[in-house]
Amino acid sequence: MRGRVVRHGETPASSGNLANIITVVRILLAPVFVLLLVLDGGQDGWLRLAAAALFILAIATDGVDGMLARRRNLVTDLGILLDPIADKLLTGAALVMLAVLAELPVWVVVVILVREWGITLFRFAMLRDRVIPASRGGKLKTVVQAVAISFALVPLWQLFGEWIHIVNTTLMTAAVVLTVVTGLDYLVQAWRQNRARSQ
């Protein structure tokens, strides 16, 4: 745990630096988010609103810890490992709970989670040999997923009526399409790199 916690520098950063602390907090918020939705029991009350607000706040910190790590040179192996796990736990918990509440088809959850965790595990396996950077499409996918899930969690239909479900469906469809397309693109990139190395 020795090293820099907040300040910028060239010396080794502590595993307990500020960026990693934010990431760990994001992981710890996932079960709290699930508990709030369970306690709400599908009533779309203040607990649902609290869960939605917690998700939006937690998912927004993804950019914060990454920015801190890069700008202050606080990138650590622990942070590289925990950051994608934190994102997948949050989005996965939200998707599963939406399916449990019968607000999202189970197949949508399966497709997204298989892609997300599959590519994450594949990326970790490839770290020994090479790093395949996230594409612009991958970053767009992450943003669209976050927006789609946020819209699905906030009971906007209570204010705007049932037509808001069309917006939610459109956003989630875009998220699913981007999730599948970017997953296939990542595998194609990996295959091309592997082929180039073997030649």
PDB file of C-alpha atoms in Angstrom:
ATOM      1  CA  MET A   1       0.000   0.000   0.000  1.00  0.00           C
ATOM      2  CA  ARG A   2       3.040   2.261  -0.054  1.00  0.00           C
ATOM      3  CA  GLY A   3       3.271   4.976  -2.686  1.00  0.00           C
ATOM      4  CA  ARG A   4       1.397   8.014  -3.918  1.00  0.00           C
ATOM      5  CA  VAL A   5      -2.286   8.278  -2.973  1.00  0.00           C
ATOM      6  CA  VAL A   6      -3.367  11.542  -4.615  1.00  0.00           C
ATOM      7  CA  ARG A   7      -0.440  13.649  -5.779  1.00  0.00           C
ATOM      8  CA  HIS A   8       1.026  13.421  -9.258  1.00  0.00           C
ATOM      9  CA  GLY A   9       4.510  12.028  -9.698  1.00  0.00           C
ATOM     10  CA  GLU A  10       6.724   9.425 -11.293  1.00  0.00           C
ATOM     11  CA  THR A  11       7.224   7.272  -8.199  1.00  0.00           C
ATOM     12  CA  PRO A  12       5.044   4.133  -7.823  1.00  0.00           C
ATOM     13  CA  ALA A  13       1.414   4.802  -6.949  1.00  0.00           C
ATOM     14  CA  SER A  14      -0.166   3.119  -3.949  1.00  0.00           C
ATOM     15  CA  SER A  15      -2.723   0.382  -4.578  1.00  0.00           C
ATOM     16  CA  GLY A  16      -4.849   2.335  -2.117  1.00  0.00           C
ATOM     17  CA  ASN A  17      -4.773   5.521  -4.198  1.00  0.00           C
ATOM     18  CA  LEU A  18      -7.813   7.757  -4.657  1.00  0.00           C
ATOM     19  CA  ALA A  19      -8.738   6.379  -8.080  1.00  0.00           C
ATOM     20  CA  ASN A  20      -8.773   2.800  -6.760  1.00  0.00           C
ATOM     21  CA  ILE A  21     -10.763   3.843  -3.689  1.00  0.00           C
ATOM     22  CA  ILE A  22     -13.458   5.294  -5.959  1.00  0.00           C
ATOM     23  CA  THR A  23     -13.493   2.036  -7.940  1.00  0.00           C
ATOM     24  CA  VAL A  24     -13.877  -0.049  -4.766  1.00  0.00           C
ATOM     25  CA  VAL A  25     -16.715   2.199  -3.568  1.00  0.00           C
ATOM     26  CA  ARG A  26     -18.436   1.591  -6.913  1.00  0.00           C
ATOM     27  CA  ILE A  27     -18.183  -2.163  -6.319  1.00  0.00           C
ATOM     28  CA  LEU A  28     -19.602  -1.816  -2.797  1.00  0.00           C
ATOM     29  CA  LEU A  29     -22.531   0.234  -4.088  1.00  0.00           C
ATOM     30  CA  ALA A  30     -23.750  -2.619  -6.321  1.00  0.00           C
ATOM     31  CA  PRO A  31     -25.299  -4.701  -3.480  1.00  0.00           C
ATOM     32  CA  VAL A  32     -26.799  -1.551  -1.951  1.00  0.00           C
ATOM     33  CA  PHE A  33     -28.419  -0.778  -5.300  1.00  0.00           C
ATOM     34  CA  VAL A  34     -29.873  -4.308  -5.502  1.00  0.00           C
ATOM     35  CA  LEU A  35     -31.169  -4.098  -1.922  1.00  0.00           C
ATOM     36  CA  LEU A  36     -33.008  -0.845  -2.649  1.00  0.00           C
ATOM     37  CA  LEU A  37     -34.788  -2.379  -5.639  1.00  0.00           C
ATOM     38  CA  VAL A  38     -35.665  -5.506  -3.647  1.00  0.00           C
ATOM     39  CA  LEU A  39     -37.108  -3.416  -0.823  1.00  0.00           C
ATOM     40  CA  ASP A  40     -39.101  -1.353  -3.323  1.00  0.00           C
ATOM     41  CA  GLY A  41     -40.753  -4.569  -4.464  1.00  0.00           C
ATOM     42  CA  GLY A  42     -41.841  -3.211  -7.838  1.00  0.00           C
ATOM     43  CA  GLN A  43     -43.828  -0.347  -6.306  1.00  0.00           C
ATOM     44  CA  ASP A  44     -41.873   2.326  -8.199  1.00  0.00           C
ATOM     45  CA  GLY A  45     -41.650   4.408  -5.043  1.00  0.00           C
ATOM     46  CA  TRP A  46     -38.906   6.471  -3.459  1.00  0.00           C
ATOM     47  CA  LEU A  47     -36.708   3.395  -2.989  1.00  0.00           C
ATOM     48  CA  ARG A  48     -36.774   2.841  -6.764  1.00  0.00           C
ATOM     49  CA  LEU A  49     -35.800   6.479  -7.274  1.00  0.00           C
ATOM     50  CA  ALA A  50     -33.002   6.106  -4.726  1.00  0.00           C
ATOM     51  CA  ALA A  51     -31.728   2.991  -6.513  1.00  0.00           C
ATOM     52  CA  ALA A  52     -31.809   4.783  -9.875  1.00  0.00           C
ATOM     53  CA  ALA A  53     -29.980   7.797  -8.448  1.00  0.00           C
ATOM     54  CA  LEU A  54     -27.383   5.506  -6.870  1.00  0.00           C
ATOM     55  CA  PHE A  55     -26.811   3.701 -10.172  1.00  0.00           C
ATOM     56  CA  ILE A  56     -26.426   6.957 -12.106  1.00  0.00           C
ATOM     57  CA  LEU A  57     -24.018   8.346  -9.508  1.00  0.00           C
ATOM     58  CA  ALA A  58     -21.983   5.147  -9.357  1.00  0.00           C
ATOM     59  CA  ILE A  59     -21.742   4.666 -13.127  1.00  0.00           C
ATOM     60  CA  ALA A  60     -20.719   8.321 -13.538  1.00  0.00           C
ATOM     61  CA  THR A  61     -17.698   7.765 -11.270  1.00  0.00           C
ATOM     62  CA  ASP A  62     -16.264   5.405 -13.897  1.00  0.00           C
ATOM     63  CA  GLY A  63     -15.010   8.431 -15.801  1.00  0.00           C
ATOM     64  CA  VAL A  64     -13.823  10.111 -12.617  1.00  0.00           C
ATOM     65  CA  ASP A  65     -11.515   7.352 -11.391  1.00  0.00           C
ATOM     66  CA  GLY A  66     -10.139   6.793 -14.883  1.00  0.00           C
ATOM     67  CA  MET A  67      -9.423  10.498 -15.329  1.00  0.00           C
ATOM     68  CA  LEU A  68      -7.722  10.707 -11.928  1.00  0.00           C
ATOM     69  CA  ALA A  69      -5.596   7.646 -12.623  1.00  0.00           C
ATOM     70  CA  ARG A  70      -4.388   8.997 -15.973  1.00  0.00           C
ATOM     71  CA  ARG A  71      -3.904  12.657 -15.054  1.00  0.00           C
ATOM     72  CA  ARG A  72      -2.133  11.966 -11.772  1.00  0.00           C
ATOM     73  CA  ASN A  73      -0.270   8.890 -12.967  1.00  0.00           C
ATOM     74  CA  LEU A  74      -2.047   6.673 -10.430  1.00  0.00           C
ATOM     75  CA  VAL A  75      -2.538   3.712 -12.760  1.00  0.00           C
ATOM     76  CA  THR A  76      -1.905   0.427 -10.937  1.00  0.00           C
ATOM     77  CA  ASP A  77      -2.353  -3.257 -11.758  1.00  0.00           C
ATOM     78  CA  LEU A  78      -5.073  -3.429  -9.115  1.00  0.00           C
ATOM     79  CA  GLY A  79      -6.951  -0.556 -10.730  1.00  0.00           C
ATOM     80  CA  ILE A  80      -6.672  -2.137 -14.180  1.00  0.00           C
ATOM     81  CA  LEU A  81      -8.173  -5.323 -12.720  1.00  0.00           C
ATOM     82  CA  LEU A  82     -10.930  -3.754 -10.609  1.00  0.00           C
ATOM     83  CA  ASP A  83     -12.218  -1.041 -12.966  1.00  0.00           C
ATOM     84  CA  PRO A  84     -13.909  -3.302 -15.542  1.00  0.00           C
ATOM     85  CA  ILE A  85     -15.175  -5.579 -12.758  1.00  0.00           C
ATOM     86  CA  ALA A  86     -16.857  -2.613 -11.064  1.00  0.00           C
ATOM     87  CA  ASP A  87     -18.574  -1.611 -14.310  1.00  0.00           C
ATOM     88  CA  LYS A  88     -19.766  -5.139 -15.052  1.00  0.00           C
ATOM     89  CA  LEU A  89     -21.086  -5.631 -11.516  1.00  0.00           C
ATOM     90  CA  LEU A  90     -23.141  -2.436 -11.675  1.00  0.00           C
ATOM     91  CA  THR A  91     -24.581  -2.932 -15.129  1.00  0.00           C
ATOM     92  CA  GLY A  92     -25.055  -6.653 -14.525  1.00  0.00           C
ATOM     93  CA  ALA A  93     -26.891  -6.082 -11.252  1.00  0.00           C
ATOM     94  CA  ALA A  94     -29.152  -3.498 -12.897  1.00  0.00           C
ATOM     95  CA  LEU A  95     -29.960  -5.725 -15.880  1.00  0.00           C
ATOM     96  CA  VAL A  96     -30.669  -8.766 -13.707  1.00  0.00           C
ATOM     97  CA  MET A  97     -32.943  -6.759 -11.410  1.00  0.00           C
ATOM     98  CA  LEU A  98     -34.852  -5.317 -14.381  1.00  0.00           C
ATOM     99  CA  ALA A  99     -35.397  -8.883 -15.588  1.00  0.00           C
ATOM    100  CA  VAL A 100     -36.497  -9.971 -12.101  1.00  0.00           C
ATOM    101  CA  LEU A 101     -39.006  -7.116 -12.127  1.00  0.00           C
ATOM    102  CA  ALA A 102     -40.214  -8.390 -15.520  1.00  0.00           C
ATOM    103  CA  GLU A 103     -39.282  -5.088 -17.154  1.00  0.00           C
ATOM    104  CA  LEU A 104     -36.627  -6.542 -19.431  1.00  0.00           C
ATOM    105  CA  PRO A 105     -36.586  -9.811 -21.407  1.00  0.00           C
ATOM    106  CA  VAL A 106     -34.241 -12.412 -19.936  1.00  0.00           C
ATOM    107  CA  TRP A 107     -32.594 -13.006 -23.334  1.00  0.00           C
ATOM    108  CA  VAL A 108     -31.467  -9.361 -23.432  1.00  0.00           C
ATOM    109  CA  VAL A 109     -29.761  -9.781 -20.060  1.00  0.00           C
ATOM    110  CA  VAL A 110     -28.116 -13.046 -21.161  1.00  0.00           C
ATOM    111  CA  VAL A 111     -26.800 -11.568 -24.425  1.00  0.00           C
ATOM    112  CA  ILE A 112     -25.317  -8.494 -22.739  1.00  0.00           C
ATOM    113  CA  LEU A 113     -23.816 -10.338 -19.760  1.00  0.00           C
ATOM    114  CA  VAL A 114     -22.286 -13.130 -21.861  1.00  0.00           C
ATOM    115  CA  ARG A 115     -20.662 -10.531 -24.112  1.00  0.00           C
ATOM    116  CA  GLU A 116     -19.474  -8.288 -21.267  1.00  0.00           C
ATOM    117  CA  TRP A 117     -18.016 -10.969 -19.011  1.00  0.00           C
ATOM    118  CA  GLY A 118     -16.787 -13.064 -21.912  1.00  0.00           C
ATOM    119  CA  ILE A 119     -14.798 -10.232 -23.458  1.00  0.00           C
ATOM    120  CA  THR A 120     -13.530  -9.121 -20.036  1.00  0.00           C
ATOM    121  CA  LEU A 121     -12.199 -12.612 -19.247  1.00  0.00           C
ATOM    122  CA  PHE A 122     -10.754 -12.882 -22.751  1.00  0.00           C
ATOM    123  CA  ARG A 123      -9.018  -9.515 -22.326  1.00  0.00           C
ATOM    124  CA  PHE A 124      -7.464 -10.599 -19.027  1.00  0.00           C
ATOM    125  CA  ALA A 125      -6.259 -13.823 -20.665  1.00  0.00           C
ATOM    126  CA  MET A 126      -4.643 -11.813 -23.478  1.00  0.00           C
ATOM    127  CA  LEU A 127      -2.865  -9.408 -21.115  1.00  0.00           C
ATOM    128  CA  ARG A 128       0.120 -11.765 -20.945  1.00  0.00           C
ATOM    129  CA  ASP A 129       0.821 -11.348 -24.647  1.00  0.00           C
ATOM    130  CA  ARG A 130      -0.716  -8.079 -25.741  1.00  0.00           C
ATOM    131  CA  VAL A 131      -3.273  -5.387 -24.999  1.00  0.00           C
ATOM    132  CA  ILE A 132      -6.144  -4.898 -27.417  1.00  0.00           C
ATOM    133  CA  PRO A 133      -7.367  -1.336 -26.793  1.00  0.00           C
ATOM    134  CA  ALA A 134     -11.033  -0.500 -26.448  1.00  0.00           C
ATOM    135  CA  SER A 135     -12.413   0.880 -29.680  1.00  0.00           C
ATOM    136  CA  ARG A 136     -14.493   4.017 -30.069  1.00  0.00           C
ATOM    137  CA  GLY A 137     -17.446   1.723 -30.600  1.00  0.00           C
ATOM    138  CA  GLY A 138     -16.716   0.034 -27.280  1.00  0.00           C
ATOM    139  CA  LYS A 139     -16.720   3.365 -25.483  1.00  0.00           C
ATOM    140  CA  LEU A 140     -19.952   4.355 -27.213  1.00  0.00           C
ATOM    141  CA  LYS A 141     -21.442   1.003 -26.206  1.00  0.00           C
ATOM    142  CA  THR A 142     -20.626   1.687 -22.562  1.00  0.00           C
ATOM    143  CA  VAL A 143     -22.272   5.110 -22.683  1.00  0.00           C
ATOM    144  CA  VAL A 144     -25.401   3.834 -24.449  1.00  0.00           C
ATOM    145  CA  GLN A 145     -25.702   0.961 -21.972  1.00  0.00           C
ATOM    146  CA  ALA A 146     -25.488   3.380 -19.052  1.00  0.00           C
ATOM    147  CA  VAL A 147     -28.097   5.711 -20.566  1.00  0.00           C
ATOM    148  CA  ALA A 148     -30.455   2.853 -21.481  1.00  0.00           C
ATOM    149  CA  ILE A 149     -30.271   1.308 -18.016  1.00  0.00           C
ATOM    150  CA  SER A 150     -30.688   4.695 -16.328  1.00  0.00           C
ATOM    151  CA  PHE A 151     -33.831   5.426 -18.354  1.00  0.00           C
ATOM    152  CA  ALA A 152     -35.176   1.956 -17.560  1.00  0.00           C
ATOM    153  CA  LEU A 153     -34.576   2.418 -13.830  1.00  0.00           C
ATOM    154  CA  VAL A 154     -36.125   5.875 -13.424  1.00  0.00           C
ATOM    155  CA  PRO A 155     -39.951   5.498 -13.459  1.00  0.00           C
ATOM    156  CA  LEU A 156     -40.426   8.283 -16.000  1.00  0.00           C
ATOM    157  CA  TRP A 157     -43.720   6.749 -17.133  1.00  0.00           C
ATOM    158  CA  GLN A 158     -45.280   8.135 -13.966  1.00  0.00           C
ATOM    159  CA  LEU A 159     -44.591  11.654 -15.270  1.00  0.00           C
ATOM    160  CA  PHE A 160     -44.773  11.296 -19.042  1.00  0.00           C
ATOM    161  CA  GLY A 161     -47.105   8.347 -19.555  1.00  0.00           C
ATOM    162  CA  GLU A 162     -46.720   4.918 -21.123  1.00  0.00           C
ATOM    163  CA  TRP A 163     -45.191   6.235 -24.360  1.00  0.00           C
ATOM    164  CA  ILE A 164     -41.878   6.605 -22.522  1.00  0.00           C
ATOM    165  CA  HIS A 165     -41.562   2.806 -22.790  1.00  0.00           C
ATOM    166  CA  ILE A 166     -40.992   3.289 -26.527  1.00  0.00           C
ATOM    167  CA  VAL A 167     -37.982   5.478 -25.712  1.00  0.00           C
ATOM    168  CA  ASN A 168     -36.717   2.885 -23.216  1.00  0.00           C
ATOM    169  CA  THR A 169     -37.103   0.063 -25.729  1.00  0.00           C
ATOM    170  CA  THR A 170     -35.285   2.063 -28.421  1.00  0.00           C
ATOM    171  CA  LEU A 171     -32.377   2.843 -26.104  1.00  0.00           C
ATOM    172  CA  MET A 172     -32.084  -0.748 -24.885  1.00  0.00           C
ATOM    173  CA  THR A 173     -32.222  -2.050 -28.466  1.00  0.00           C
ATOM    174  CA  ALA A 174     -29.364   0.289 -29.404  1.00  0.00           C
ATOM    175  CA  ALA A 175     -27.422  -0.937 -26.366  1.00  0.00           C
ATOM    176  CA  VAL A 176     -27.906  -4.589 -27.334  1.00  0.00           C
ATOM    177  CA  VAL A 177     -26.900  -3.994 -30.960  1.00  0.00           C
ATOM    178  CA  LEU A 178     -23.769  -2.065 -29.968  1.00  0.00           C
ATOM    179  CA  THR A 179     -22.909  -4.691 -27.356  1.00  0.00           C
ATOM    180  CA  VAL A 180     -23.019  -7.517 -29.906  1.00  0.00           C
ATOM    181  CA  VAL A 181     -21.316  -5.591 -32.739  1.00  0.00           C
ATOM    182  CA  THR A 182     -18.446  -4.298 -30.582  1.00  0.00           C
ATOM    183  CA  GLY A 183     -17.970  -7.744 -29.045  1.00  0.00           C
ATOM    184  CA  LEU A 184     -17.583  -9.302 -32.488  1.00  0.00           C
ATOM    185  CA  ASP A 185     -15.289  -6.448 -33.549  1.00  0.00           C
ATOM    186  CA  TYR A 186     -13.072  -7.049 -30.516  1.00  0.00           C
ATOM    187  CA  LEU A 187     -12.754 -10.746 -31.365  1.00  0.00           C
ATOM    188  CA  VAL A 188     -11.935  -9.918 -35.003  1.00  0.00           C
ATOM    189  CA  GLN A 189      -9.206  -7.510 -33.858  1.00  0.00           C
ATOM    190  CA  ALA A 190      -7.765 -10.197 -31.581  1.00  0.00           C
ATOM    191  CA  TRP A 191      -7.814 -12.759 -34.400  1.00  0.00           C
ATOM    192  CA  ARG A 192      -6.073 -10.342 -36.797  1.00  0.00           C
ATOM    193  CA  GLN A 193      -3.381  -9.514 -34.249  1.00  0.00           C
ATOM    194  CA  ASN A 194      -2.838 -13.199 -33.522  1.00  0.00           C
ATOM    195  CA  ARG A 195      -2.585 -13.958 -37.251  1.00  0.00           C
ATOM    196  CA  ALA A 196      -0.111 -11.113 -37.793  1.00  0.00           C
ATOM    197  CA  ARG A 197       2.077 -12.354 -34.915  1.00  0.00           C
ATOM    198  CA  SER A 198       2.124 -15.902 -36.246  1.00  0.00           C
ATOM    199  CA  GLN A 199       3.303 -14.850 -39.728  1.00  0.00           C
TER     200      GLN A 199
END
